[in-house]
Short mmCIF file of C-alpha atoms in Angstrom, two decimals:
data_model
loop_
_atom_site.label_atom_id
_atom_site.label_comp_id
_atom_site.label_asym_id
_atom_site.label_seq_id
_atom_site.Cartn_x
_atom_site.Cartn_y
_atom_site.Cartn_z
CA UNK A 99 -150.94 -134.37 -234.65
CA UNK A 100 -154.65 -134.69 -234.06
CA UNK A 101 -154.03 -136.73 -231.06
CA UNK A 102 -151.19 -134.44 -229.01
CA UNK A 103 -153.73 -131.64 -229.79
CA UNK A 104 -156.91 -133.99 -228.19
CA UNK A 105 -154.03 -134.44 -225.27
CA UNK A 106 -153.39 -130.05 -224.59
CA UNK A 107 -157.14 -130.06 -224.84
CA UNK A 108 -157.78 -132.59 -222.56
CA UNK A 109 -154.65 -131.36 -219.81
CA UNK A 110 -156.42 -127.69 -220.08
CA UNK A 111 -159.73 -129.28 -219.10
CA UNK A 112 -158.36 -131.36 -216.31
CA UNK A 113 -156.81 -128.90 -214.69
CA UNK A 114 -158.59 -128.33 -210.90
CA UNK A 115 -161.57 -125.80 -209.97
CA UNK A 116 -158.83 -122.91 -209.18
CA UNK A 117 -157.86 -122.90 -212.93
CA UNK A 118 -160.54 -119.75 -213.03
CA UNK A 119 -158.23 -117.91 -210.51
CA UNK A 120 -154.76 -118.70 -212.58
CA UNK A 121 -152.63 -116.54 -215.08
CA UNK A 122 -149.55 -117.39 -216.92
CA UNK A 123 -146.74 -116.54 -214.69
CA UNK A 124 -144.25 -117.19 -217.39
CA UNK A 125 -143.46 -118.80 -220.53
CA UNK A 126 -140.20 -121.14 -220.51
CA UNK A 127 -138.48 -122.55 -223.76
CA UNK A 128 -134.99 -124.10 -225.06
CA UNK A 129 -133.72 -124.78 -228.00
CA UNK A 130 -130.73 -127.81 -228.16
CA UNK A 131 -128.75 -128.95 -231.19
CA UNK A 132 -125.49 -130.62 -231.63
CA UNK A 133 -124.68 -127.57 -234.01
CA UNK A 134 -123.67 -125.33 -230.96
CA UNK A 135 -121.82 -128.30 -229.29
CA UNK A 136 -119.91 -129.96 -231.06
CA UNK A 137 -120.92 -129.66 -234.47
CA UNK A 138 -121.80 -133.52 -235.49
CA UNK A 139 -125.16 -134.26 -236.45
CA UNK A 140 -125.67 -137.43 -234.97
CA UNK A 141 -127.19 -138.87 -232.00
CA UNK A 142 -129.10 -136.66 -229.54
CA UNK A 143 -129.47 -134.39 -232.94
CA UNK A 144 -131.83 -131.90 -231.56
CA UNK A 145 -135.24 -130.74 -229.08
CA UNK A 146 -137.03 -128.04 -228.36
CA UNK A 147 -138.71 -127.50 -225.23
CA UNK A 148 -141.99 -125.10 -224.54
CA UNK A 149 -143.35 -124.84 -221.00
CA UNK A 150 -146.66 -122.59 -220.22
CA UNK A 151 -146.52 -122.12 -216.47
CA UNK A 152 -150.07 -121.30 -214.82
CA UNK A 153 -150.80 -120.19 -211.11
CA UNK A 154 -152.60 -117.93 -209.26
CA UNK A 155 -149.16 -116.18 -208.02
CA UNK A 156 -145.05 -116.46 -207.59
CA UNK A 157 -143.48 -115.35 -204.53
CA UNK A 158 -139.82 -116.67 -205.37
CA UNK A 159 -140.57 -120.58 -204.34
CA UNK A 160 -143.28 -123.28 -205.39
CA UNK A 161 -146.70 -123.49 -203.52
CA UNK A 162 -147.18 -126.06 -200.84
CA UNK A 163 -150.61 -127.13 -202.53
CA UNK A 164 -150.29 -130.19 -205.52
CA UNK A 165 -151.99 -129.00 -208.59
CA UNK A 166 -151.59 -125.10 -207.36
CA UNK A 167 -149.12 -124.56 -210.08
CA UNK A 168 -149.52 -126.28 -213.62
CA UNK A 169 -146.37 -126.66 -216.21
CA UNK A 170 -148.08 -127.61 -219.56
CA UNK A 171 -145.23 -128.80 -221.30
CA UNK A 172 -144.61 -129.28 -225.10
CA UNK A 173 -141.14 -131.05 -226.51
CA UNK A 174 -139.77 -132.54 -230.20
CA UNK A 175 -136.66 -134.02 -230.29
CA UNK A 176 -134.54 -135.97 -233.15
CA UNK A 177 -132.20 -138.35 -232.44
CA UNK A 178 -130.48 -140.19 -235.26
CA UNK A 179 -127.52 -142.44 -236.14
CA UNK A 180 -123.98 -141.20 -236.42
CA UNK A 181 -124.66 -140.57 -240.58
CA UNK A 182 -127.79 -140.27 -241.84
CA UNK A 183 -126.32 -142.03 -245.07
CA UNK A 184 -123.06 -144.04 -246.01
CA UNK A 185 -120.85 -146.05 -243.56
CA UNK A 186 -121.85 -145.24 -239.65
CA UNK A 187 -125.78 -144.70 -240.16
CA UNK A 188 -126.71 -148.01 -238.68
CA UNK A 189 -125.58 -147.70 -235.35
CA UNK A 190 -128.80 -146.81 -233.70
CA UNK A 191 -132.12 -146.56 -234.57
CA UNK A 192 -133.62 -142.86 -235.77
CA UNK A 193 -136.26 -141.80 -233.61
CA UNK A 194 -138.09 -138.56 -234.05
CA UNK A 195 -140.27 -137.53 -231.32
CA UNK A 196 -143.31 -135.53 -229.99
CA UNK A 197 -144.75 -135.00 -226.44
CA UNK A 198 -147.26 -132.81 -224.78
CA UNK A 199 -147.73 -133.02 -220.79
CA UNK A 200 -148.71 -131.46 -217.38
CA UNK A 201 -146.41 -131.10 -214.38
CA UNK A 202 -147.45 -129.51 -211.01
CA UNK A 203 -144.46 -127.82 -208.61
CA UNK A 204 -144.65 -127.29 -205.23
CA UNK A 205 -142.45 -127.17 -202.10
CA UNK A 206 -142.81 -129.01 -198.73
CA UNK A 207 -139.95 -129.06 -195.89
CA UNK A 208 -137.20 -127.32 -197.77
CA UNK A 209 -138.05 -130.02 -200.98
CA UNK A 210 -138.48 -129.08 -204.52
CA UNK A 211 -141.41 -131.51 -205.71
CA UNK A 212 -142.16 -131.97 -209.62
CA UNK A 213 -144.28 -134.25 -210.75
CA UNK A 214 -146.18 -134.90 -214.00
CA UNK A 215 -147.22 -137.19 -217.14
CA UNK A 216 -146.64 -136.77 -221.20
CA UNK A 217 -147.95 -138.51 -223.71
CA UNK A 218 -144.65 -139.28 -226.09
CA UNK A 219 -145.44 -140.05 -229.48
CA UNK A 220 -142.36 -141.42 -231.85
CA UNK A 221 -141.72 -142.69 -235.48
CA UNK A 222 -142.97 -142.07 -238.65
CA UNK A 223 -146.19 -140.48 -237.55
CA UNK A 224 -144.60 -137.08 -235.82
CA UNK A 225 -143.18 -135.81 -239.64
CA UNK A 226 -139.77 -134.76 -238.20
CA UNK A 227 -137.23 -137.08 -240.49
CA UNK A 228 -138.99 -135.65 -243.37
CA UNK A 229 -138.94 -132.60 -241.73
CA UNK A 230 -135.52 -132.81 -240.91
CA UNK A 231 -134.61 -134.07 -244.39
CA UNK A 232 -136.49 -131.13 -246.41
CA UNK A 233 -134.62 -128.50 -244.43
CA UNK A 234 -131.13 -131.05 -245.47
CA UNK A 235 -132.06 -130.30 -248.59
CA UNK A 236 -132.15 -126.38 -248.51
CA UNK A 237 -128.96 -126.31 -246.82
CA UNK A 238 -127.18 -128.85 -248.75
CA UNK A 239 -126.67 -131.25 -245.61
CA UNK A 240 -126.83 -135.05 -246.00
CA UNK A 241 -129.79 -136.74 -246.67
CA UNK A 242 -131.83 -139.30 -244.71
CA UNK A 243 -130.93 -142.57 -246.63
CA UNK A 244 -134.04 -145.14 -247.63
CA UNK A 245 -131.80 -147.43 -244.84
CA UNK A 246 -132.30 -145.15 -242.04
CA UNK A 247 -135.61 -144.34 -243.02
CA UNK A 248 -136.59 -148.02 -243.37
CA UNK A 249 -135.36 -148.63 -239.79
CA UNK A 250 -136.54 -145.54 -238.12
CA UNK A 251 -138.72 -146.58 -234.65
CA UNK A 252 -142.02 -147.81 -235.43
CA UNK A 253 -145.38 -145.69 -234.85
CA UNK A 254 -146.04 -145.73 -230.99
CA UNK A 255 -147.40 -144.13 -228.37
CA UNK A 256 -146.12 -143.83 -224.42
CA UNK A 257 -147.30 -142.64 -221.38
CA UNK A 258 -144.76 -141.09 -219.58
CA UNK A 259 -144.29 -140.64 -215.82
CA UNK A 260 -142.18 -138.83 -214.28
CA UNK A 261 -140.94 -136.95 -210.33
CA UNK A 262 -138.17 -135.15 -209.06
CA UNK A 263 -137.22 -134.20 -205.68
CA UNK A 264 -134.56 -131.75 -204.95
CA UNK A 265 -133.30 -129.72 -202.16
CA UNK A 266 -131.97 -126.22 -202.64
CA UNK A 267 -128.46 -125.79 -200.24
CA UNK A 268 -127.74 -121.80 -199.69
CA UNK A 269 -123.94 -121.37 -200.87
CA UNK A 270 -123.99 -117.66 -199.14
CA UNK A 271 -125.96 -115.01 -200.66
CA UNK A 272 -125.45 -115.66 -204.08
CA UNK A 273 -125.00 -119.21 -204.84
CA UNK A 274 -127.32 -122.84 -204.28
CA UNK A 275 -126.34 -126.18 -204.63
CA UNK A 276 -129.18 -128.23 -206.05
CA UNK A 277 -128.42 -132.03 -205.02
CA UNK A 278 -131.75 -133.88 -207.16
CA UNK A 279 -133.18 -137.57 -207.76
CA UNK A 280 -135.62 -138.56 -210.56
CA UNK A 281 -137.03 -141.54 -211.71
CA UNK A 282 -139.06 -141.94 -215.48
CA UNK A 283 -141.40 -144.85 -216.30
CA UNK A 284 -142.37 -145.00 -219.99
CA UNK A 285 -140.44 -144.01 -223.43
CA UNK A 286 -137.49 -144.73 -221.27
CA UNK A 287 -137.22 -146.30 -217.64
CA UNK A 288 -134.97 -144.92 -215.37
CA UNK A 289 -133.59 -143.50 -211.86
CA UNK A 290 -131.09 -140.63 -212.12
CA UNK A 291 -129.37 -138.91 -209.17
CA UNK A 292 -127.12 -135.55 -209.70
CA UNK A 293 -126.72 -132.03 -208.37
CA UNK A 294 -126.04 -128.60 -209.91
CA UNK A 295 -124.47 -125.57 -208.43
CA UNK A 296 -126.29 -122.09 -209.29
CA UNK A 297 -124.17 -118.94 -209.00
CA UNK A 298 -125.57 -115.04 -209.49
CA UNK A 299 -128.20 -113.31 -207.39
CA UNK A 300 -130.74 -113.05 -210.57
CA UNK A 301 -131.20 -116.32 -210.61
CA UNK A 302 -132.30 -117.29 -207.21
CA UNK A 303 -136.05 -116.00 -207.53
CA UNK A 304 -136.99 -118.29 -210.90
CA UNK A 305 -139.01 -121.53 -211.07
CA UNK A 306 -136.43 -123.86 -212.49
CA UNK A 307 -137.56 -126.44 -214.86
CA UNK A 308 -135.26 -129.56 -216.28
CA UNK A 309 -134.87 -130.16 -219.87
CA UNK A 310 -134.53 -134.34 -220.18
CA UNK A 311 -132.38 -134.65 -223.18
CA UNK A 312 -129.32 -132.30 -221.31
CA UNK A 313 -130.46 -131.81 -217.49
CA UNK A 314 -129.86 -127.80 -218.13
CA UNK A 315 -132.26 -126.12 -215.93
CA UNK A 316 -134.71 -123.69 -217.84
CA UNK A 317 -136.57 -120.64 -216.22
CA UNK A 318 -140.40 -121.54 -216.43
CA UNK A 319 -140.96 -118.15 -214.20
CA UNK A 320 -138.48 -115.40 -214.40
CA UNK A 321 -138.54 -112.24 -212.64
CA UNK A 322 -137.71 -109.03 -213.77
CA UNK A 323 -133.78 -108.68 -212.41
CA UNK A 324 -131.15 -107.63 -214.08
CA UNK A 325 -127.86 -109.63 -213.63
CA UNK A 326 -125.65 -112.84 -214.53
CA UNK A 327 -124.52 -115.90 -213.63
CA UNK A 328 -123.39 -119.59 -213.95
CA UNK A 329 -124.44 -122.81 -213.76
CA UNK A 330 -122.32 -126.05 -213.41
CA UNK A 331 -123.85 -129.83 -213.07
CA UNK A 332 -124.06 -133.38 -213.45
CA UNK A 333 -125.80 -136.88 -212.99
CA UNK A 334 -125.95 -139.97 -213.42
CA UNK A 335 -128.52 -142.51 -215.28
CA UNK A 336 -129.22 -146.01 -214.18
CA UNK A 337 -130.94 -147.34 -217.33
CA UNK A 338 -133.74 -150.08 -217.52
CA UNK A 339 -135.17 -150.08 -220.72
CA UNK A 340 -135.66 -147.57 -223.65
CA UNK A 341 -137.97 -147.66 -226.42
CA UNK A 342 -135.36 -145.33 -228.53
CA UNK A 343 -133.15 -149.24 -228.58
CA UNK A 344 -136.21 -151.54 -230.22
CA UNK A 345 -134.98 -155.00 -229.97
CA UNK A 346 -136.17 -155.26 -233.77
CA UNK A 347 -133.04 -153.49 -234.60
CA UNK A 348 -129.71 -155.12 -232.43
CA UNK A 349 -128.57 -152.16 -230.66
CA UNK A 350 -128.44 -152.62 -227.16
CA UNK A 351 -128.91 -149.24 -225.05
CA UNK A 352 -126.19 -148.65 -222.38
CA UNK A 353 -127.34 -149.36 -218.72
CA UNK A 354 -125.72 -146.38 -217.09
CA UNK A 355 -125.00 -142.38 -218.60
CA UNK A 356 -123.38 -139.46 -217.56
CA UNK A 357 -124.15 -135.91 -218.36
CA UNK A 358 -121.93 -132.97 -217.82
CA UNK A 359 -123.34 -129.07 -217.96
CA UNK A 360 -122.45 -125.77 -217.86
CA UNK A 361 -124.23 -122.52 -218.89
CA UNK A 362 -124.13 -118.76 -218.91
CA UNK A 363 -127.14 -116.52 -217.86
CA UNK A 364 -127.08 -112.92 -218.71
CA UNK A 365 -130.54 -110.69 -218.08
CA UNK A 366 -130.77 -107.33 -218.65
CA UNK A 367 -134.36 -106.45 -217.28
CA UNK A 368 -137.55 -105.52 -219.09
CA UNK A 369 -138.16 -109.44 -220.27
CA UNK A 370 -135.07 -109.44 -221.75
CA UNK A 371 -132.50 -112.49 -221.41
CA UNK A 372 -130.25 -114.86 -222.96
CA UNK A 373 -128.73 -118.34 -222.13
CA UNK A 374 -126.17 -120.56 -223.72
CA UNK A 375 -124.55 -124.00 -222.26
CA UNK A 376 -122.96 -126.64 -223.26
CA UNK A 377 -123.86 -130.23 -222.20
CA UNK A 378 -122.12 -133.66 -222.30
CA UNK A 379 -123.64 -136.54 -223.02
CA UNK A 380 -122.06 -139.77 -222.60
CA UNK A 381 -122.41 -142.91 -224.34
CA UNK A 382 -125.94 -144.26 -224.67
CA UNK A 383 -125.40 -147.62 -226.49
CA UNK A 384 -123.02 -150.39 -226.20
CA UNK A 385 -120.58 -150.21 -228.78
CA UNK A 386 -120.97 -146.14 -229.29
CA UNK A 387 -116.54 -144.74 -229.49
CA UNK A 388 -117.62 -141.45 -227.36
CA UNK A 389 -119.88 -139.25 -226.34
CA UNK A 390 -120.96 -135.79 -227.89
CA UNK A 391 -121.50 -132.24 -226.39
CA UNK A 392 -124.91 -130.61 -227.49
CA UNK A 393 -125.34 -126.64 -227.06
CA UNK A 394 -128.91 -125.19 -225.72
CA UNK A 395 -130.32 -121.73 -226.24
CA UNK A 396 -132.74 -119.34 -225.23
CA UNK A 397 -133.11 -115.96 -225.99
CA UNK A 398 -136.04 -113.75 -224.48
CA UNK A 399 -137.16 -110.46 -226.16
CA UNK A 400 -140.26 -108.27 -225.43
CA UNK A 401 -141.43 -106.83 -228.14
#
């Protein structure tokens, strides 16, 4: 923990000679688990997202400058075998993770731009299988076995990079298409290409942010309006390599996904607002029977 807290500390400093002049515009977070999906706890188990967005204002799009606006981003995620104990809980490796980042925004000829780095650090080290299994224990869930815990992903470290370009098509008054392309180099390799369809006036005016484990896009900046609507989407992954499938361990990680979304948006003014989808993931290893639906949340209160 010493070291992701060395990395915010570091990002803060970094930041250009404008930081003086920026505020935090607004505070983005989800919350996904396969308990609002479909109720396995397996696989892409669970994340949590936190993203601190700092500028010097929001007029409804990004700036045109790089490094204007600053997403310092914070995530966790578990992802674990189909059992954590008993027959099924040595189809893929567990992997708990932790990362902490910065990611500019801007806009340039009708392009979304994002842009940014984490450092991603997995295994033993980030606590969260012990975590994970003390909270098993107070709810009288299944244990981590000594098998899975054995073969959990080794102590690392990865420097993540990682873009996106997308570009916003008006849909009338009320509605955007959002056709994007991305491409990661680090915990996992890869070039995804996929669009999402945005529908409700109150959510035209927000900085969207992507959460990497579903795709569902996030408010990082959300105005005060008063409103809801839908979202629908989906991509697909073209897989190189993936440090969550250690060759140590004989699972081979699937060279293509596909993730399916939906979510609800309902704001009622005054800070307050509340989100639910429901994503599906497809299969991420060879040999996985199916894929699994995860559910995300955010609720925002002022209090």
């Amino acid at each position: 923990m010493r070291l992701i807290a060395f990395l915010c500390a570091g990002l803060m400093a970094a930041t250009p000679a404008v930081a003086q002049d920026r505020e935090t515009l607004g505070i983005g977070r989800l919350f996904t688990n396969d308990y609002f999906g479909d109720g396995h706890d397996r696989w892409r188990s669970g994340s949590y997202s936190l993203s601190i967005v700092r500028g010097t204002d929001w007029t409804g799009q990004a700036p045109t400058e790089f490094g204007s606006l600053l997403e310092y981003r914070l995530r966790s995620e578990i992802i674990a075998p189909s059992t954590l104990n008993g027959m099924g809980s040595n189809d893929r490796a567990y992997a708990g993770a932790i990362s902490a980042g910065i990611h500019t925004h801007m806009t340039r000829g009708g392009w979304d731009i994002s842009t940014g780095a984490d450092l991603v650090v997995v295994g033993p080290q980030t606590g969260l299988l012990d975590a994970q299994d003390w909270f098993h224990d107070l709810v009288s869930a299944p244990n981590v076995s000594n098998s899975v815990r054995t073969d959990q992903i080794s102590n690392a470290v990865y420097p993540t990079l990682v873009g996106q370009v997308s570009y916003p098509l008006a849909l009338g008054e009320t509605a955007e298409l959002i056709p994007f392309a991305e491409a990661q180099v680090g915990i996992e390799n890869f070039v995804r290409v996929g669009a999402d369809v945005m529908v409700g006036q109150a959510l035209l005016g927000d900085l969207w942010l992507r959460d990497s484990t579903t795709g569902q896009l996030y408010s990082g900046i959300e105005p005060d309006s008063s409103g809801y609507g839908f979202v629908v989407g989906a991509d697909y992954t073209f897989l190189e390599d993936s440090a969550y499938f250690p060759a140590s361990f004989g699972t081979n990680a699937a060279d293509e996904r596909l993730r399916v979304r939906a979510g609800v948006h309902a704001r009622y003014g005054n800070g307050y607002s509340y989100f639910y989808g429901l994503t599906y993931l497809g299969e991420e290893y060879e040999g996985q029977t199916q894929g699994q639906i995860v559910g995300s949340l955010k609720l925002n209160f002022n209090f």
